PDB file of C-alpha atoms and ligand atoms in Angstrom:
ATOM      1  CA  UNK A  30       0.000   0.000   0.000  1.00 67.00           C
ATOM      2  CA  UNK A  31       1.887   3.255  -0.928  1.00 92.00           C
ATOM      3  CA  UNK A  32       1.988   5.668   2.070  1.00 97.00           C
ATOM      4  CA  UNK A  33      -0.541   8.333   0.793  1.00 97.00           C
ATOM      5  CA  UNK A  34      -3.068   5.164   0.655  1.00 97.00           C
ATOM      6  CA  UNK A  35      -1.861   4.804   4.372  1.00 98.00           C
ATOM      7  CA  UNK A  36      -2.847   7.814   5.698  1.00 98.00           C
ATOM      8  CA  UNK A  37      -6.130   8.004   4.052  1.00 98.00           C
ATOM      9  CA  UNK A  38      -7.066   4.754   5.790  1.00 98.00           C
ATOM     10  CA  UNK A  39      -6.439   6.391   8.762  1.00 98.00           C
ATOM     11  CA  UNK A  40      -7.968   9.697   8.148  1.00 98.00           C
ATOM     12  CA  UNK A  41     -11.041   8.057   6.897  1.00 98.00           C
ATOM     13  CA  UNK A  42     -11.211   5.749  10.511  1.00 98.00           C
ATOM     14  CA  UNK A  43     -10.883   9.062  12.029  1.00 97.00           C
ATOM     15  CA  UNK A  44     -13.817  10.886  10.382  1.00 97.00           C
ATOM     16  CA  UNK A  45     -15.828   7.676  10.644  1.00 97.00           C
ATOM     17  CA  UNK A  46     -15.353   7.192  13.982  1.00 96.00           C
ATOM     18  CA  UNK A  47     -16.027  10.951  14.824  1.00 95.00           C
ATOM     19  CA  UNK A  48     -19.173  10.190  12.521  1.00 94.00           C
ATOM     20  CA  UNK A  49     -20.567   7.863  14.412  1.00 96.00           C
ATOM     21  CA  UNK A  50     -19.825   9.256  17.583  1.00 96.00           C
ATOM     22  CA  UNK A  51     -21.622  12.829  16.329  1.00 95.00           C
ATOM     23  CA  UNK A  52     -18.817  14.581  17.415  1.00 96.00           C
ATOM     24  CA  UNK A  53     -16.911  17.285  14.783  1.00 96.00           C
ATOM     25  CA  UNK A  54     -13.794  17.058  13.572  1.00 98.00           C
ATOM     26  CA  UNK A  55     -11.571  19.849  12.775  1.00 98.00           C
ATOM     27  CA  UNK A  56      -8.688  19.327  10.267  1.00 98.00           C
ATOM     28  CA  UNK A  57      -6.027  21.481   8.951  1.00 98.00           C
ATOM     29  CA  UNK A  58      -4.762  21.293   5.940  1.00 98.00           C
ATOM     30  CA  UNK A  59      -0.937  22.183   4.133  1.00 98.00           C
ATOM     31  CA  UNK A  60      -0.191  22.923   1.061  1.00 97.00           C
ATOM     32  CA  UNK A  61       2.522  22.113  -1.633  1.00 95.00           C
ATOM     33  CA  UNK A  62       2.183  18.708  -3.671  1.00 94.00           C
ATOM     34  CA  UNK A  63       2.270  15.858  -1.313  1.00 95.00           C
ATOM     35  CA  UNK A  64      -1.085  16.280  -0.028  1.00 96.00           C
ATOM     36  CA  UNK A  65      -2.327  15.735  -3.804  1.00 96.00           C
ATOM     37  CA  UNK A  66      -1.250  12.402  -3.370  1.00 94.00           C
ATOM     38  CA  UNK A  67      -3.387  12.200  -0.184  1.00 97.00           C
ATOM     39  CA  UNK A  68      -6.216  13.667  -1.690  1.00 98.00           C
ATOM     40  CA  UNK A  69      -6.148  11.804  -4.683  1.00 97.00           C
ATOM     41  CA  UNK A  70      -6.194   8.841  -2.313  1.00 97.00           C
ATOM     42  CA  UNK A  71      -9.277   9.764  -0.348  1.00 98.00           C
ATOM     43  CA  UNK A  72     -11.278  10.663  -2.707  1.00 98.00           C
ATOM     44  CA  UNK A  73     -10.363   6.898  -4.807  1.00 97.00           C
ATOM     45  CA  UNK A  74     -11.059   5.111  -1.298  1.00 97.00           C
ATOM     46  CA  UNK A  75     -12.991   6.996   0.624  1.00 97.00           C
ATOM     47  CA  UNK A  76     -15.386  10.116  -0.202  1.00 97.00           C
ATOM     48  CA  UNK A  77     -18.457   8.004   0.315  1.00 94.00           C
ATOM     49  CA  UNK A  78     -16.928   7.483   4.175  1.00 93.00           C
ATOM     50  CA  UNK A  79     -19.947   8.645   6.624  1.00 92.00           C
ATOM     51  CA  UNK A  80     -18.595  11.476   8.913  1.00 95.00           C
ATOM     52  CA  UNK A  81     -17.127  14.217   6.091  1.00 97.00           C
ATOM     53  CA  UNK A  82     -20.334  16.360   7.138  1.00 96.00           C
ATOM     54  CA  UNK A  83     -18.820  17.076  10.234  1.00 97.00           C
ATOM     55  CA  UNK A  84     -15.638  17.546   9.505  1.00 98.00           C
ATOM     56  CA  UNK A  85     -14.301  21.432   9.776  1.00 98.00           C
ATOM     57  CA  UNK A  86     -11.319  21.461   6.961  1.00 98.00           C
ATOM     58  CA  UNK A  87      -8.431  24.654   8.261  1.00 99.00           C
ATOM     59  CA  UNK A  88      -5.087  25.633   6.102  1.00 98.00           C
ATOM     60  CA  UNK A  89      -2.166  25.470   8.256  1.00 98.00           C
ATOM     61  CA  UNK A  90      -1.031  27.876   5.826  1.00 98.00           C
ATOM     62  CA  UNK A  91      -1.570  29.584   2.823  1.00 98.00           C
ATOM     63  CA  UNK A  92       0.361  31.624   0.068  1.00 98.00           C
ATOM     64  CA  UNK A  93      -0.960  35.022  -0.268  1.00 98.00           C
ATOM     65  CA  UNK A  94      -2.873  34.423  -3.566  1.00 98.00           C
ATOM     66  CA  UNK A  95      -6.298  34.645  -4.583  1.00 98.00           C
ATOM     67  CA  UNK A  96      -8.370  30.984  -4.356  1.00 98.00           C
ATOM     68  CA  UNK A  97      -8.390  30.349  -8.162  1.00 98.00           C
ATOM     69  CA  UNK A  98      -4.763  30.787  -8.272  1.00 98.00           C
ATOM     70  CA  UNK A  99      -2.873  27.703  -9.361  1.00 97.00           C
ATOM     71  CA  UNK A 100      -0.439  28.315  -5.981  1.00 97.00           C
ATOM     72  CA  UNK A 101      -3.571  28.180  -3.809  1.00 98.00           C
ATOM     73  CA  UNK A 102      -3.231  25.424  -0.844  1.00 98.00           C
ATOM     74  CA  UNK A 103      -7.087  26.027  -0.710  1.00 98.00           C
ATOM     75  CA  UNK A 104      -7.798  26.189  -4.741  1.00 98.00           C
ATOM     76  CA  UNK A 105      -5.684  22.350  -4.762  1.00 98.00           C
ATOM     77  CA  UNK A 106      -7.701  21.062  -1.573  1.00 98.00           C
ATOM     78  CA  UNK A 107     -11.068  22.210  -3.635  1.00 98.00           C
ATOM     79  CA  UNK A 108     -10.288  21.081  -6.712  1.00 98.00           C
ATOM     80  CA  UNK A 109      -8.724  17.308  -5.318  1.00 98.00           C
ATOM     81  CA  UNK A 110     -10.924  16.681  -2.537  1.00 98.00           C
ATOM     82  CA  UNK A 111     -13.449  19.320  -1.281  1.00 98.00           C
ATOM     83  CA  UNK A 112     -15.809  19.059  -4.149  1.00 98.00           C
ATOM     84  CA  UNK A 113     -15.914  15.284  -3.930  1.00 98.00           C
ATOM     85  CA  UNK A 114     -16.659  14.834  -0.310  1.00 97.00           C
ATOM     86  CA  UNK A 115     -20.073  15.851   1.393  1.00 96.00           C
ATOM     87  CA  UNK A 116     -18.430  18.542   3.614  1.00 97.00           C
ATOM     88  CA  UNK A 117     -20.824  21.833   3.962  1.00 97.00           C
ATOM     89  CA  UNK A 118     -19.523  25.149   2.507  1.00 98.00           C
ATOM     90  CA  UNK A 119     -20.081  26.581   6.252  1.00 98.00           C
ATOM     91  CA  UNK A 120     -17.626  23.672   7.446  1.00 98.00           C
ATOM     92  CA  UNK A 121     -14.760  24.918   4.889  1.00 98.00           C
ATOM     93  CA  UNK A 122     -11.978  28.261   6.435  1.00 99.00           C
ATOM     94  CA  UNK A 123     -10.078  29.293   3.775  1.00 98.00           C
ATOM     95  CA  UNK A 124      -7.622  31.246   4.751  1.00 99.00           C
ATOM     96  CA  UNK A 125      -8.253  34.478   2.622  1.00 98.00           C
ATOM     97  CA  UNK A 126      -4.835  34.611   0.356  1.00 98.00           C
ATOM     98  CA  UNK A 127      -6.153  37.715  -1.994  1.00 98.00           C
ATOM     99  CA  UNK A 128      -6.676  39.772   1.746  1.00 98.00           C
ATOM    100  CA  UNK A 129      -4.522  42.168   2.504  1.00 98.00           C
ATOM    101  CA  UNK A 130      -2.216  40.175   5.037  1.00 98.00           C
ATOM    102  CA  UNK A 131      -1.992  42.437   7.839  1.00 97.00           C
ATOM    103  CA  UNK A 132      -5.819  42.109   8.346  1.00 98.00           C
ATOM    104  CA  UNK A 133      -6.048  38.282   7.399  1.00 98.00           C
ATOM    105  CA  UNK A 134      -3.569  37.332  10.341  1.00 98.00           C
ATOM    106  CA  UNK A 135      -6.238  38.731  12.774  1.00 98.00           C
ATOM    107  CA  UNK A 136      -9.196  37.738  10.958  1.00 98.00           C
ATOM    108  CA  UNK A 137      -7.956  33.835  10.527  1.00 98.00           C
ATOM    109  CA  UNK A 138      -7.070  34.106  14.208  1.00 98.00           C
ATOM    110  CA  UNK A 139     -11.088  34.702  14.903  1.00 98.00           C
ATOM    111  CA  UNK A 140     -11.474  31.822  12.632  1.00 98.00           C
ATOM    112  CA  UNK A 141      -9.749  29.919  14.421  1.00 98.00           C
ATOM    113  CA  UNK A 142     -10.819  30.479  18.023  1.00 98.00           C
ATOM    114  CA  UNK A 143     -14.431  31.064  16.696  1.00 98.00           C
ATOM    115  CA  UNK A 144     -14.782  27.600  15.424  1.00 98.00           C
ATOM    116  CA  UNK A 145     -12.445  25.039  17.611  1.00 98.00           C
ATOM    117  CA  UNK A 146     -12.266  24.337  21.009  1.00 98.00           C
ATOM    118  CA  UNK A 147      -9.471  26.020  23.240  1.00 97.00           C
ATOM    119  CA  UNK A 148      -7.211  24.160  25.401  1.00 97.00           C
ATOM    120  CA  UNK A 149      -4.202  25.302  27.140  1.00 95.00           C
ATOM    121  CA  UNK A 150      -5.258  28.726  26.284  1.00 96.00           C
ATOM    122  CA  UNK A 151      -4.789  27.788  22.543  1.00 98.00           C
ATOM    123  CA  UNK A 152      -7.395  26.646  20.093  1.00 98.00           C
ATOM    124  CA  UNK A 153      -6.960  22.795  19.772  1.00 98.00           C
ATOM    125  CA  UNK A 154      -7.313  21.318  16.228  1.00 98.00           C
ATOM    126  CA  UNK A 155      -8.343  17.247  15.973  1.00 98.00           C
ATOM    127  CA  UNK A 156      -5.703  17.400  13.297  1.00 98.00           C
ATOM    128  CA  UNK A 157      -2.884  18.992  11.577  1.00 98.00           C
ATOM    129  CA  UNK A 158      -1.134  17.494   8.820  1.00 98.00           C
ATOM    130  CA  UNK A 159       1.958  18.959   7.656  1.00 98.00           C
ATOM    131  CA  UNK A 160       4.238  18.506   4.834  1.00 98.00           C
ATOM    132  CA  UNK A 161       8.230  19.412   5.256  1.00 98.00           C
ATOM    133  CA  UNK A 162      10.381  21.904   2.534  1.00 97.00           C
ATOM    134  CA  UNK A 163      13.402  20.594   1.716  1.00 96.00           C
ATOM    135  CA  UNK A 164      14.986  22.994   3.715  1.00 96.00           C
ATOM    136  CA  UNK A 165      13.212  21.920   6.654  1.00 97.00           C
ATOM    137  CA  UNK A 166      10.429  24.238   6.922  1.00 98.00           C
ATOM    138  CA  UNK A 167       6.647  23.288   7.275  1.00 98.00           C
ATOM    139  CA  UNK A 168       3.272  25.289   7.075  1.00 98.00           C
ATOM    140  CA  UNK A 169       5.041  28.320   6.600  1.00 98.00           C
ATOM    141  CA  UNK A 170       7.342  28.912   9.110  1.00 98.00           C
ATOM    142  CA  UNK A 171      10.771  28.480   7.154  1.00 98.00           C
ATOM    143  CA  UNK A 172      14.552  28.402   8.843  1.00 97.00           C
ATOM    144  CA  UNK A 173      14.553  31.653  10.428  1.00 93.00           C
ATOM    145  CA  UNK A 174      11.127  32.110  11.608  1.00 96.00           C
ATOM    146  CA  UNK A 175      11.635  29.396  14.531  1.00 97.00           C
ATOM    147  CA  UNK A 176      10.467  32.645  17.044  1.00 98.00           C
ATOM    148  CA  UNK A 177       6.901  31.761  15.841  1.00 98.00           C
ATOM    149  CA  UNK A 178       7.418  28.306  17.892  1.00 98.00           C
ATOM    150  CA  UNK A 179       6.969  31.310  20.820  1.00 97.00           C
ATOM    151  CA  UNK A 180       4.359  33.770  19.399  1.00 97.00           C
ATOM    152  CA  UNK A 181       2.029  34.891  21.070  1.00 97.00           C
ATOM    153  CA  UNK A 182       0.091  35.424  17.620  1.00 98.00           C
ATOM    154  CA  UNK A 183      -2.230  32.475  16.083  1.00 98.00           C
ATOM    155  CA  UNK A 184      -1.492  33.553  12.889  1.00 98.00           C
ATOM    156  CA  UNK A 185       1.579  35.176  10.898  1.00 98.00           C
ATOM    157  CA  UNK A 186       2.996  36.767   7.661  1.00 98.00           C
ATOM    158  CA  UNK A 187       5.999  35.223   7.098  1.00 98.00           C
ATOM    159  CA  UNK A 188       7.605  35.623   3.276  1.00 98.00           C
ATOM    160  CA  UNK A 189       9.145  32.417   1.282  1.00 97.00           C
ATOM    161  CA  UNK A 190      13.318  32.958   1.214  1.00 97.00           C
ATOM    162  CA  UNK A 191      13.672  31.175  -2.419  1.00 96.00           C
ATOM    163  CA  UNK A 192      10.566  33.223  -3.700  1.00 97.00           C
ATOM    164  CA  UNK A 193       9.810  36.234  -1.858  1.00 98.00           C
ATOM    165  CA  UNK A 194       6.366  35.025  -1.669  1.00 98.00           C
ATOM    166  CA  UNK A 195       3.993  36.080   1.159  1.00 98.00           C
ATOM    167  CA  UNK A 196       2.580  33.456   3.058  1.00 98.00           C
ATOM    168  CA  UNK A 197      -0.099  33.490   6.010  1.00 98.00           C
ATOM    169  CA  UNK A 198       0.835  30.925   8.533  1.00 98.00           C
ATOM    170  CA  UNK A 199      -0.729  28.976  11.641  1.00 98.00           C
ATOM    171  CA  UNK A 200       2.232  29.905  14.384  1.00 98.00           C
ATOM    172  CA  UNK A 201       4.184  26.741  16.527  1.00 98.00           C
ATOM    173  CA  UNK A 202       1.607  26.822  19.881  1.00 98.00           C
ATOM    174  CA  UNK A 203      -0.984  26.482  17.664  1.00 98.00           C
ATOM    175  CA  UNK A 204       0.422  23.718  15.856  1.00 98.00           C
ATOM    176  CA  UNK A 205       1.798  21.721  18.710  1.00 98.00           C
ATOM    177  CA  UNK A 206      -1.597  21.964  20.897  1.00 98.00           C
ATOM    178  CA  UNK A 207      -3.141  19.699  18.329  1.00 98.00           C
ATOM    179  CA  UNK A 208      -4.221  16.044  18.947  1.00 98.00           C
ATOM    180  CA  UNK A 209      -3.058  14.693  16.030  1.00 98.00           C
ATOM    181  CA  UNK A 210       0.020  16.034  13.954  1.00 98.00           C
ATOM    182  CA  UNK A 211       0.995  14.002  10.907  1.00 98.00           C
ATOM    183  CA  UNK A 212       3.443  14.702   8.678  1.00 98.00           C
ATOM    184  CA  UNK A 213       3.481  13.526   5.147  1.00 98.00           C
ATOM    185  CA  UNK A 214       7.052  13.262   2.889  1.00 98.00           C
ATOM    186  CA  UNK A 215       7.784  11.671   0.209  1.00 97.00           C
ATOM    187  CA  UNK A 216      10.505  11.345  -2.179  1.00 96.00           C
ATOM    188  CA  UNK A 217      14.008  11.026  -2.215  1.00 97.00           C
ATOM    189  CA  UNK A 218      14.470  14.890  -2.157  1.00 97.00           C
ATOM    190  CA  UNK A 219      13.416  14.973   1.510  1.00 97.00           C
ATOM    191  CA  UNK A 220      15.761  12.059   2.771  1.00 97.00           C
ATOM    192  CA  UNK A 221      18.326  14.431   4.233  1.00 97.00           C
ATOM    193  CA  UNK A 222      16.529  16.396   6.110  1.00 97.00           C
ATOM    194  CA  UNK A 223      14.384  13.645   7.735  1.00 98.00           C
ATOM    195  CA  UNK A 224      17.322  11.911   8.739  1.00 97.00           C
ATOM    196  CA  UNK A 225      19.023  15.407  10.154  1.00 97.00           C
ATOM    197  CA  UNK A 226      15.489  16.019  12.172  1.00 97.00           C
ATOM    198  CA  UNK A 227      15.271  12.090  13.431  1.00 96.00           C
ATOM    199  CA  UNK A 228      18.596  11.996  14.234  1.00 96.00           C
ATOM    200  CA  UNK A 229      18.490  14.778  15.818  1.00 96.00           C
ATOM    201  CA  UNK A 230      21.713  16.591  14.543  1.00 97.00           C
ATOM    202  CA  UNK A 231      23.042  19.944  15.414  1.00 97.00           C
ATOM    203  CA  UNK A 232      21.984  21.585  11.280  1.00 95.00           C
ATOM    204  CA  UNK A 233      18.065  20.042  12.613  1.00 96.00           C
ATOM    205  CA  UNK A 234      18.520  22.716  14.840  1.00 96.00           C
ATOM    206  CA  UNK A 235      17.540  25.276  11.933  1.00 96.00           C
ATOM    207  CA  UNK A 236      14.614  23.452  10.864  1.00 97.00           C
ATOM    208  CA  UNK A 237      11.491  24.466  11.603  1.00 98.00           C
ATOM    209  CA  UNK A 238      10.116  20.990  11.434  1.00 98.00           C
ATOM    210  CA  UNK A 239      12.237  19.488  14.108  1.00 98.00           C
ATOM    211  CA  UNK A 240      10.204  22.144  16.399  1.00 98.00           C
ATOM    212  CA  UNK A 241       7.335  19.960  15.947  1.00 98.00           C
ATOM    213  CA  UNK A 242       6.228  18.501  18.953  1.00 97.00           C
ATOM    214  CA  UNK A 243       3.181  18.095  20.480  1.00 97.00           C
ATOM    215  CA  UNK A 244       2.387  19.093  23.992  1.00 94.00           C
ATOM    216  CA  UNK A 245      -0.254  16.530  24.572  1.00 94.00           C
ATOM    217  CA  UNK A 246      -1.120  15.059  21.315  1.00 95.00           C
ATOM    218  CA  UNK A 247       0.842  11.881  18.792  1.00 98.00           C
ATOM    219  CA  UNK A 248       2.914  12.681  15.960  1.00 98.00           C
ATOM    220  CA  UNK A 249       3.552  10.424  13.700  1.00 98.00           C
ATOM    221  CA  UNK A 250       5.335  10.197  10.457  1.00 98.00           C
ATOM    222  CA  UNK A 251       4.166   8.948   6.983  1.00 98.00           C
ATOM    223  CA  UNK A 252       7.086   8.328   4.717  1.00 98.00           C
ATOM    224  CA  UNK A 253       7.482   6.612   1.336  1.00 97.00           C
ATOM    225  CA  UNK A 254      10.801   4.709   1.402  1.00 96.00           C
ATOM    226  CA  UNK A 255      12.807   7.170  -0.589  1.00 97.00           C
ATOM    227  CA  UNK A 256      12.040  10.007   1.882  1.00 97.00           C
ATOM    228  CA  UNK A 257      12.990   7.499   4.502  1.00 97.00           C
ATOM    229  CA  UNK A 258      15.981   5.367   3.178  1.00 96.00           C
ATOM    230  CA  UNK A 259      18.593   6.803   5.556  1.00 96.00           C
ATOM    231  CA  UNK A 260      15.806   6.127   8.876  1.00 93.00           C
ATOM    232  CA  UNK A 261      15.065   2.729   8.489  1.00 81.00           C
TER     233      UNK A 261
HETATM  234  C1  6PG B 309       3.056  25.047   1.380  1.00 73.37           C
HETATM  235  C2  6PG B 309       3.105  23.970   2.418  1.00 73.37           C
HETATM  236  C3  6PG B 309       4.525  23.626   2.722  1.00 73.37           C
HETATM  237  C4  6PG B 309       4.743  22.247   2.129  1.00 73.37           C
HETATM  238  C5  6PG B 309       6.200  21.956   1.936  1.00 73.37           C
HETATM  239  C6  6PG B 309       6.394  20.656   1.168  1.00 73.37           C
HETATM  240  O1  6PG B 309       2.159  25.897   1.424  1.00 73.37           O
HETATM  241  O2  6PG B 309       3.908  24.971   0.462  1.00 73.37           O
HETATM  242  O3  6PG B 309       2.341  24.144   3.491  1.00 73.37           O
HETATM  243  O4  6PG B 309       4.888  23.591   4.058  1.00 73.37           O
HETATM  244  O5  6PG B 309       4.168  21.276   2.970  1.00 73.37           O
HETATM  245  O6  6PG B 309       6.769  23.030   1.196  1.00 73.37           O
HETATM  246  O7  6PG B 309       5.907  20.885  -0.131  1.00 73.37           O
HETATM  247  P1  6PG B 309       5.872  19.671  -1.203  1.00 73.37           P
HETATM  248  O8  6PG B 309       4.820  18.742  -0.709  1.00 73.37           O
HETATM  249  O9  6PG B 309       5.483  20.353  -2.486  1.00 73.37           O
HETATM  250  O10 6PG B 309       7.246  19.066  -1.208  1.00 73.37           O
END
């Protein structure tokens, strides 16, 4: 079973189990093109699963584009998954990429304490699943940005270093107060910097991801085997 098949299995147990329990589920979404496999995957296996009406889909982050734009972690997640799946429109926060940025940071920080449950002071998602950058970042907090493992702030602006491209961003309390974090990589391009993070060497000391780690909740790690030859 490739991994993206994996994880779908276990998102769908998730929502189905929420299902029948009646309880919501709130999800957040990143962007980039590893989730299309996942996508791709639940919608093959799974978008008849009972349970996606109560599921409340969140971006982790999102590049500062409108939702039609072919960069938009939202405008993928619509396109690949969203329409397919019986999720209300009222169950769907975008993060609002065409806003101006300054007023989207607070806006998608009402968002998010409107619409999940706080704990720890911070709003708790059911789960976050991230992807990793090759240079270690995730969401979008990139190598330099590790401060917003300490914000105070929900939400950020950060700006891509290879592109100059702005990004809104969910900030690192947020992130590690969920449940569930799972990270998705694939490929032989992110090899390296898995091993750095899981071997915990001084350069994963730069890396956003490494910062990871939930306060109460699992992580766990999907990897194909060419993300993961050098951690088996
Ligand atoms: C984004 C993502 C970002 C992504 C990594 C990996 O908006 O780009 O949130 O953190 O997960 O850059 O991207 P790939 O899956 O394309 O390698």
């Amino acid at each position: 079973m490739l991994v993206a098949e994996a994880l779908a299995n276990e998102i769908a147990s998730l929502v189905a189990m929420a299902g029948k329990q009646g309880l919501p589920f709130s999800m957040a979404l990143s962007g980039g093109s590893t989730p299309d496999l996942l996508f791709e995957a639940l919608v093959t296996g799974y978008s008849g699963t009972p349970g996606w009406e109560r599921v409340s889909f969140f971006w982790v982050d999102e590049r500062c584009v409108p939702p039609d734009d072919p960069e938009s972690n939202f405008g993928s997640a619509k396109r690949l998954l969203l329409r397919h799946i019986n999720v209300p429109e009222a169950n769907i926060h975008r993060i609002w990429g065409e806003a101006d940025p300054a007023s989207e940071i607070s806006r998608y920080a009402g968002v998010l304490t409107g619409n999940l449950p706080v704990r720890n002071n911070w709003p708790e998602f059911d789960l976050i699943l991230l992807g990793i950058g090759e240079d270690g970042h995730t969401g979008s907090i990139f190598p330099g940005n590790l401060g917003l493992f300490e914000a105070d702030k929900l939400c950020e602006m950060t700006v891509h270093p290879g592109t100059g491209q702005k990004r809104i961003t969910i900030t690192g309390k947020v992130i590690n107060n969920a449940k569930r974090l799972i990270f998705l990589a694939t490929g032989h391009k992110k090899a390296h910097i898995l091993e750095a993070i899981h071997k915990k060497t001084t350069e994963s000391l730069n890396f956003p991801a490494a910062f990871v780690k939930p306060e109460n909740g699992e992580l766990i790690w999907y990897v194909d085997g060419e993300a993961g030859k050098f951690i088996r």
